[in-house]
CSV table of C-alpha atoms in Angstrom, one decimal:
chain,number,residue,atom,x,y,z
Q,1,UNK,CA,42.2,16.6,6.0
Q,2,UNK,CA,43.8,18.2,2.8
Q,3,UNK,CA,43.1,21.9,2.7
Q,4,UNK,CA,41.5,21.3,-0.9
Q,5,UNK,CA,39.4,18.5,0.8
Q,6,UNK,CA,35.8,20.9,1.4
Q,7,UNK,CA,36.0,22.3,-2.3
Q,8,UNK,CA,33.3,19.8,-3.2
Q,9,UNK,CA,31.1,21.4,-0.2
Q,10,UNK,CA,32.4,25.0,-0.3
Q,11,UNK,CA,31.9,26.0,-4.0
Q,12,UNK,CA,28.5,24.7,-4.5
Q,13,UNK,CA,27.3,26.3,-0.9
Q,14,UNK,CA,29.1,29.8,-2.4
Q,15,UNK,CA,27.0,29.5,-6.0
Q,16,UNK,CA,23.7,28.5,-3.7
Q,17,UNK,CA,24.2,31.7,-1.8
Q,18,UNK,CA,25.2,33.6,-4.9
Q,19,UNK,CA,21.9,32.8,-6.8
Q,20,UNK,CA,19.9,33.3,-3.7
Q,21,UNK,CA,21.1,36.9,-3.4
Q,22,UNK,CA,20.6,37.2,-7.0
Q,23,UNK,CA,17.0,36.4,-6.8
Q,24,UNK,CA,16.6,38.6,-3.7
Q,25,UNK,CA,17.7,41.2,-5.7
Q,26,UNK,CA,15.6,40.2,-8.8
Q,27,UNK,CA,12.6,40.1,-6.4
Q,28,UNK,CA,13.2,42.0,-3.3
Q,29,UNK,CA,12.3,45.1,-4.3
Q,30,UNK,CA,8.6,43.7,-5.4
Q,31,UNK,CA,7.8,42.0,-2.2
Q,32,UNK,CA,5.9,44.8,-0.6
Q,33,UNK,CA,3.3,46.2,-3.5
Q,34,UNK,CA,2.4,42.0,-2.8
Q,35,UNK,CA,-0.1,42.5,0.1
Q,36,UNK,CA,-0.4,46.0,-1.3
Q,37,UNK,CA,-2.3,44.8,-4.3
Q,38,UNK,CA,-3.9,42.2,-2.3
Q,39,UNK,CA,-5.5,44.7,0.1
Q,40,UNK,CA,-6.7,47.4,-3.0
Q,41,UNK,CA,-8.2,44.3,-4.6
Q,42,UNK,CA,-9.9,43.0,-1.1
Q,43,UNK,CA,-11.0,46.2,-0.1
Q,44,UNK,CA,-12.0,48.3,-3.7
Q,45,UNK,CA,-10.2,51.5,-2.6
Q,46,UNK,CA,-6.9,52.5,-3.8
Q,47,UNK,CA,-6.6,55.7,-1.8
Q,48,UNK,CA,-3.8,54.3,0.4
Q,49,UNK,CA,-1.1,53.5,-2.4
Q,50,UNK,CA,-0.2,56.8,-4.6
Q,51,UNK,CA,0.1,56.0,-8.1
Q,52,UNK,CA,3.1,58.7,-8.2
Q,53,UNK,CA,4.9,55.9,-6.2
Q,54,UNK,CA,4.5,54.0,-10.2
Q,55,UNK,CA,5.7,56.9,-12.0
Q,56,UNK,CA,9.0,57.3,-10.1
Q,57,UNK,CA,9.4,53.7,-10.5
Q,58,UNK,CA,8.8,53.4,-13.9
Q,59,UNK,CA,10.7,56.1,-15.0
Q,60,UNK,CA,13.8,54.7,-12.7
Q,61,UNK,CA,13.7,51.7,-13.9
Q,62,UNK,CA,13.1,52.7,-17.5
Q,63,UNK,CA,16.2,54.5,-17.0
Q,64,UNK,CA,18.1,52.0,-15.5
Q,65,UNK,CA,17.4,49.6,-18.4
Q,66,UNK,CA,18.7,52.1,-20.8
Q,67,UNK,CA,21.7,52.4,-19.1
Q,68,UNK,CA,22.5,48.8,-19.2
Q,69,UNK,CA,22.6,49.3,-23.1
Q,70,UNK,CA,25.4,51.9,-22.9
Q,71,UNK,CA,27.2,50.2,-20.0
Q,72,UNK,CA,26.6,46.4,-19.5
Q,73,UNK,CA,25.8,46.0,-15.0
Q,74,UNK,CA,24.3,42.9,-13.4
Q,75,UNK,CA,21.8,41.0,-14.7
Q,76,UNK,CA,20.1,40.5,-11.9
Q,77,UNK,CA,19.8,44.4,-11.8
Q,78,UNK,CA,18.3,44.0,-15.0
Q,79,UNK,CA,15.7,41.5,-14.4
Q,80,UNK,CA,14.7,43.4,-11.3
Q,81,UNK,CA,14.0,46.9,-13.0
Q,82,UNK,CA,12.0,44.7,-15.5
Q,83,UNK,CA,9.6,42.3,-12.9
Q,84,UNK,CA,9.4,46.0,-10.8
Q,85,UNK,CA,8.1,47.7,-14.3
Q,86,UNK,CA,6.0,44.7,-14.7
Q,87,UNK,CA,4.6,44.6,-11.0
Q,88,UNK,CA,4.2,48.9,-11.6
Q,89,UNK,CA,2.0,48.4,-14.6
Q,90,UNK,CA,-0.4,45.5,-12.8
Q,91,UNK,CA,-0.7,47.9,-9.7
Q,92,UNK,CA,-1.4,50.9,-11.9
Q,93,UNK,CA,-4.0,49.3,-13.7
Q,94,UNK,CA,-5.8,48.2,-10.4
Q,95,UNK,CA,-5.9,51.2,-8.9
Q,96,UNK,CA,-7.0,53.1,-12.1
Q,97,UNK,CA,-10.0,50.7,-12.6
Q,98,UNK,CA,-11.1,50.8,-9.0
Q,99,UNK,CA,-10.3,54.7,-8.6
Q,100,UNK,CA,-13.2,55.3,-11.8
Q,101,UNK,CA,-15.4,52.5,-10.5
Q,102,UNK,CA,-15.3,54.5,-7.2
Q,103,UNK,CA,-15.9,58.2,-8.9
Q,104,UNK,CA,-18.7,56.5,-10.8
Q,105,UNK,CA,-20.4,55.3,-7.4
Q,106,UNK,CA,-20.0,58.0,-5.8
Q,107,UNK,CA,-21.7,60.1,-8.6
Q,108,UNK,CA,-24.4,57.5,-8.5
Q,109,UNK,CA,-25.3,58.1,-4.9
Q,110,UNK,CA,-25.5,62.0,-5.0
Q,111,UNK,CA,-27.6,62.0,-7.8
Q,112,UNK,CA,-29.6,59.1,-5.6
Q,113,UNK,CA,-29.5,61.9,-2.5
Q,114,UNK,CA,-30.8,64.6,-4.2
Q,115,UNK,CA,-34.0,62.4,-5.3
Q,116,UNK,CA,-34.2,64.4,-8.2
Q,117,UNK,CA,-36.5,63.0,-11.6
Q,118,UNK,CA,-35.1,65.6,-13.9
Q,119,UNK,CA,-31.6,65.1,-13.3
Q,120,UNK,CA,-29.8,61.3,-14.9
Q,121,UNK,CA,-26.7,59.9,-13.4
Q,122,UNK,CA,-23.9,60.4,-15.6
Q,123,UNK,CA,-20.9,59.2,-15.1
Q,124,UNK,CA,-17.2,61.7,-14.3
Q,125,UNK,CA,-15.9,63.3,-17.2
Q,126,UNK,CA,-13.1,61.1,-18.6
Q,127,UNK,CA,-9.6,62.4,-18.4
Q,128,UNK,CA,-7.4,61.5,-21.5
Q,129,UNK,CA,-3.4,61.3,-22.1
Q,130,UNK,CA,-4.3,63.0,-25.2
Q,131,UNK,CA,-6.1,66.0,-23.7
Q,132,UNK,CA,-2.5,67.6,-22.6
Q,133,UNK,CA,-3.9,68.8,-19.8
Q,134,UNK,CA,-1.3,69.3,-16.9
Q,135,UNK,CA,-4.1,69.4,-13.8
Q,136,UNK,CA,-5.2,65.9,-14.6
Q,137,UNK,CA,-1.6,64.4,-15.5
Q,138,UNK,CA,-1.3,60.8,-14.3
Q,139,UNK,CA,-4.8,61.0,-13.3
Q,140,UNK,CA,-6.5,59.3,-15.9
Q,141,UNK,CA,-9.6,57.3,-16.7
Q,142,UNK,CA,-8.3,54.5,-18.8
Q,143,UNK,CA,-5.4,52.4,-18.4
Q,144,UNK,CA,-4.1,52.2,-21.7
Q,145,UNK,CA,-3.8,56.2,-21.1
Q,146,UNK,CA,-1.1,55.3,-18.8
Q,147,UNK,CA,0.5,53.0,-21.3
Q,148,UNK,CA,0.6,55.2,-23.5
Q,149,UNK,CA,2.7,58.0,-21.6
Q,150,UNK,CA,5.0,54.9,-21.0
Q,151,UNK,CA,5.6,54.1,-24.2
Q,152,UNK,CA,6.0,57.8,-25.5
Q,153,UNK,CA,8.6,58.4,-23.2
Q,154,UNK,CA,10.6,55.0,-23.3
Q,155,UNK,CA,10.6,55.9,-27.1
Q,156,UNK,CA,11.7,59.4,-26.7
Q,157,UNK,CA,14.0,58.1,-24.2
Q,158,UNK,CA,15.2,55.2,-26.4
Q,159,UNK,CA,15.7,57.3,-29.2
Q,160,UNK,CA,18.0,59.6,-27.5
Q,161,UNK,CA,20.0,57.2,-26.2
Q,162,UNK,CA,20.5,55.5,-29.7
Q,163,UNK,CA,21.7,58.8,-30.6
Q,164,UNK,CA,24.0,59.5,-27.9
Q,165,UNK,CA,25.7,55.8,-26.7
Q,166,UNK,CA,28.9,56.3,-27.7
Q,167,UNK,CA,29.2,59.4,-25.4
Q,168,UNK,CA,30.5,58.0,-21.9
Q,169,UNK,CA,29.2,61.4,-20.1
Q,170,UNK,CA,25.8,61.3,-21.5
Q,171,UNK,CA,25.8,57.5,-20.6
Q,172,UNK,CA,26.7,58.2,-16.7
Q,173,UNK,CA,24.7,60.6,-16.5
Q,174,UNK,CA,21.7,58.2,-17.6
Q,175,UNK,CA,22.6,55.9,-15.1
Q,176,UNK,CA,22.9,58.6,-12.6
Q,177,UNK,CA,19.5,59.9,-13.2
Q,178,UNK,CA,17.9,56.5,-13.3
Q,179,UNK,CA,19.4,55.5,-9.8
Q,180,UNK,CA,18.6,59.1,-7.9
Q,181,UNK,CA,15.3,59.0,-8.9
Q,182,UNK,CA,14.5,55.4,-7.1
Q,183,UNK,CA,16.5,56.8,-4.5
Q,184,UNK,CA,14.0,60.0,-4.1
Q,185,UNK,CA,11.2,57.7,-3.7
Q,186,UNK,CA,11.0,57.9,0.2
Q,187,UNK,CA,11.9,61.8,0.5
Q,188,UNK,CA,8.3,62.7,0.0
Q,189,UNK,CA,7.4,60.9,3.2
Q,190,UNK,CA,10.2,62.1,4.9
Q,191,UNK,CA,8.8,65.7,4.1
Q,192,UNK,CA,5.1,65.1,4.5
Q,193,UNK,CA,5.9,63.7,8.5
Q,194,UNK,CA,8.3,66.8,8.6
Q,195,UNK,CA,4.9,69.4,7.5
Q,196,UNK,CA,2.8,67.3,10.0
Q,197,UNK,CA,5.2,67.0,12.8
Q,198,UNK,CA,4.0,63.1,12.9
Q,199,UNK,CA,4.9,59.8,12.0
Q,200,UNK,CA,0.9,58.7,12.4
Q,201,UNK,CA,-0.7,56.1,10.5
Q,202,UNK,CA,3.4,55.1,9.3
Q,203,UNK,CA,4.1,51.1,9.9
Q,204,UNK,CA,7.5,51.0,11.8
Q,205,UNK,CA,7.5,47.3,10.6
Q,206,UNK,CA,7.5,48.9,7.0
Q,207,UNK,CA,10.4,51.1,7.5
Q,208,UNK,CA,12.0,48.5,9.3
Q,209,UNK,CA,11.9,46.6,6.1
Q,210,UNK,CA,12.7,50.0,3.5
Q,211,UNK,CA,15.6,50.0,5.6
Q,212,UNK,CA,16.6,46.2,5.4
Q,213,UNK,CA,15.8,46.3,1.8
Q,214,UNK,CA,17.9,49.1,1.0
Q,215,UNK,CA,20.8,48.5,3.2
Q,216,UNK,CA,21.3,44.7,1.5
Q,217,UNK,CA,20.7,45.8,-1.9
Q,218,UNK,CA,23.3,48.6,-1.2
Q,219,UNK,CA,26.0,45.8,0.2
Q,220,UNK,CA,25.4,44.0,-3.0
Q,221,UNK,CA,26.2,46.6,-5.3
Q,222,UNK,CA,29.5,47.6,-3.5
Q,223,UNK,CA,30.6,43.8,-3.1
Q,224,UNK,CA,29.4,42.8,-6.7
Q,225,UNK,CA,31.3,46.2,-8.0
Q,226,UNK,CA,28.1,47.6,-9.7
Q,227,UNK,CA,28.8,51.2,-11.2
Q,228,UNK,CA,29.3,53.9,-8.9
Q,229,UNK,CA,26.2,55.3,-9.6
Q,230,UNK,CA,24.6,52.4,-7.9
Q,231,UNK,CA,26.5,52.2,-4.9
Q,232,UNK,CA,26.5,56.0,-4.1
Q,233,UNK,CA,22.9,56.3,-4.2
Q,234,UNK,CA,21.8,53.0,-2.2
Q,235,UNK,CA,23.7,54.7,0.1
Q,236,UNK,CA,21.3,57.4,0.2
Q,237,UNK,CA,18.5,55.6,-0.2
Q,238,UNK,CA,20.0,54.3,3.6
Q,239,UNK,CA,20.3,57.6,4.9
Q,240,UNK,CA,16.8,58.5,3.7
Q,241,UNK,CA,15.2,55.5,5.4
Q,242,UNK,CA,17.5,56.4,8.7
Q,243,UNK,CA,15.9,59.7,8.6
Q,244,UNK,CA,12.8,58.4,8.4
Q,245,UNK,CA,13.5,56.1,11.7
Q,246,UNK,CA,14.7,58.8,13.3
Q,247,UNK,CA,11.1,61.0,12.4
Q,248,UNK,CA,9.6,57.8,13.8
Q,249,UNK,CA,10.9,58.2,17.3
Q,250,UNK,CA,11.0,61.8,17.5
Q,251,UNK,CA,7.7,62.0,16.8
Q,252,UNK,CA,6.8,59.1,19.2
Q,253,UNK,CA,8.4,59.9,22.4
Q,254,UNK,CA,8.3,63.3,21.7
Q,255,UNK,CA,4.8,64.3,20.4
Q,256,UNK,CA,5.1,68.0,18.7
Q,257,UNK,CA,2.3,70.4,18.6
Q,258,UNK,CA,-0.9,69.4,16.6
Q,259,UNK,CA,-0.6,70.3,13.5
Q,260,UNK,CA,-4.1,70.4,11.3
Q,261,UNK,CA,-4.0,68.4,8.3
Q,262,UNK,CA,-6.0,65.8,6.7
Q,263,UNK,CA,-5.0,62.5,7.9
Q,264,UNK,CA,-2.6,60.3,5.1
Q,265,UNK,CA,-2.2,56.8,4.7
Q,266,UNK,CA,1.1,55.4,4.9
Q,267,UNK,CA,2.8,55.4,1.6
Q,268,UNK,CA,4.2,53.0,-0.2
Q,269,UNK,CA,8.0,52.6,-1.1
Q,270,UNK,CA,10.1,49.9,-3.3
Q,271,UNK,CA,12.9,48.5,-1.5
């Protein structure tokens, strides 16, 4: 058989593999949030999911999109950011509605338990983004407040990016901040495990999913010659995942001295 006889088969297969890898990059990051979203909606309890995860991923992906205007990178990475932003907004909307609803229900139960005729049921105090109260930052009562915050951040950073778009130093720094912010998403979980000397409540399957997803993403960055910031921070994410896996092993096989603390649910992280 001639050397080029299999080209008709290899070329389509390579194309399919390329499309599959691109599709995994675009949608792989949001996969863990699908069951999370369904569980929150089913149980009407959002305490197991930190909305600060949404904050970190929204900031990281907005910065990544702005970075694209200064230095064009692979389209799947751009679409990944767009899909992730939409996903985080949906998660944020659901969590806010459920949290406010639960606060109101707790208020009603407390008044019912008091059985006082002189007191009337009052809704929890409404917290707004426009109050500019740092004590309640990212803990507002309406989804529209979160949208105002995100739009303000996007507008300010977008305007600054427009002014400095010709500066290669600014553009490269912007790209680094985007991927570094996302890379740090696992650090709070790592630190909390260290403080508690335990990984109780953490799923080993979830940690393995983080590690495999971050490894795939980093390999994709390297093979597709993505900007160096992506590869460096991808390697950092894999390193954090491996350290968390080591914590799972150490704390399960060599239990540490119990530390008095309240139980924390497993955190959620983007792939």
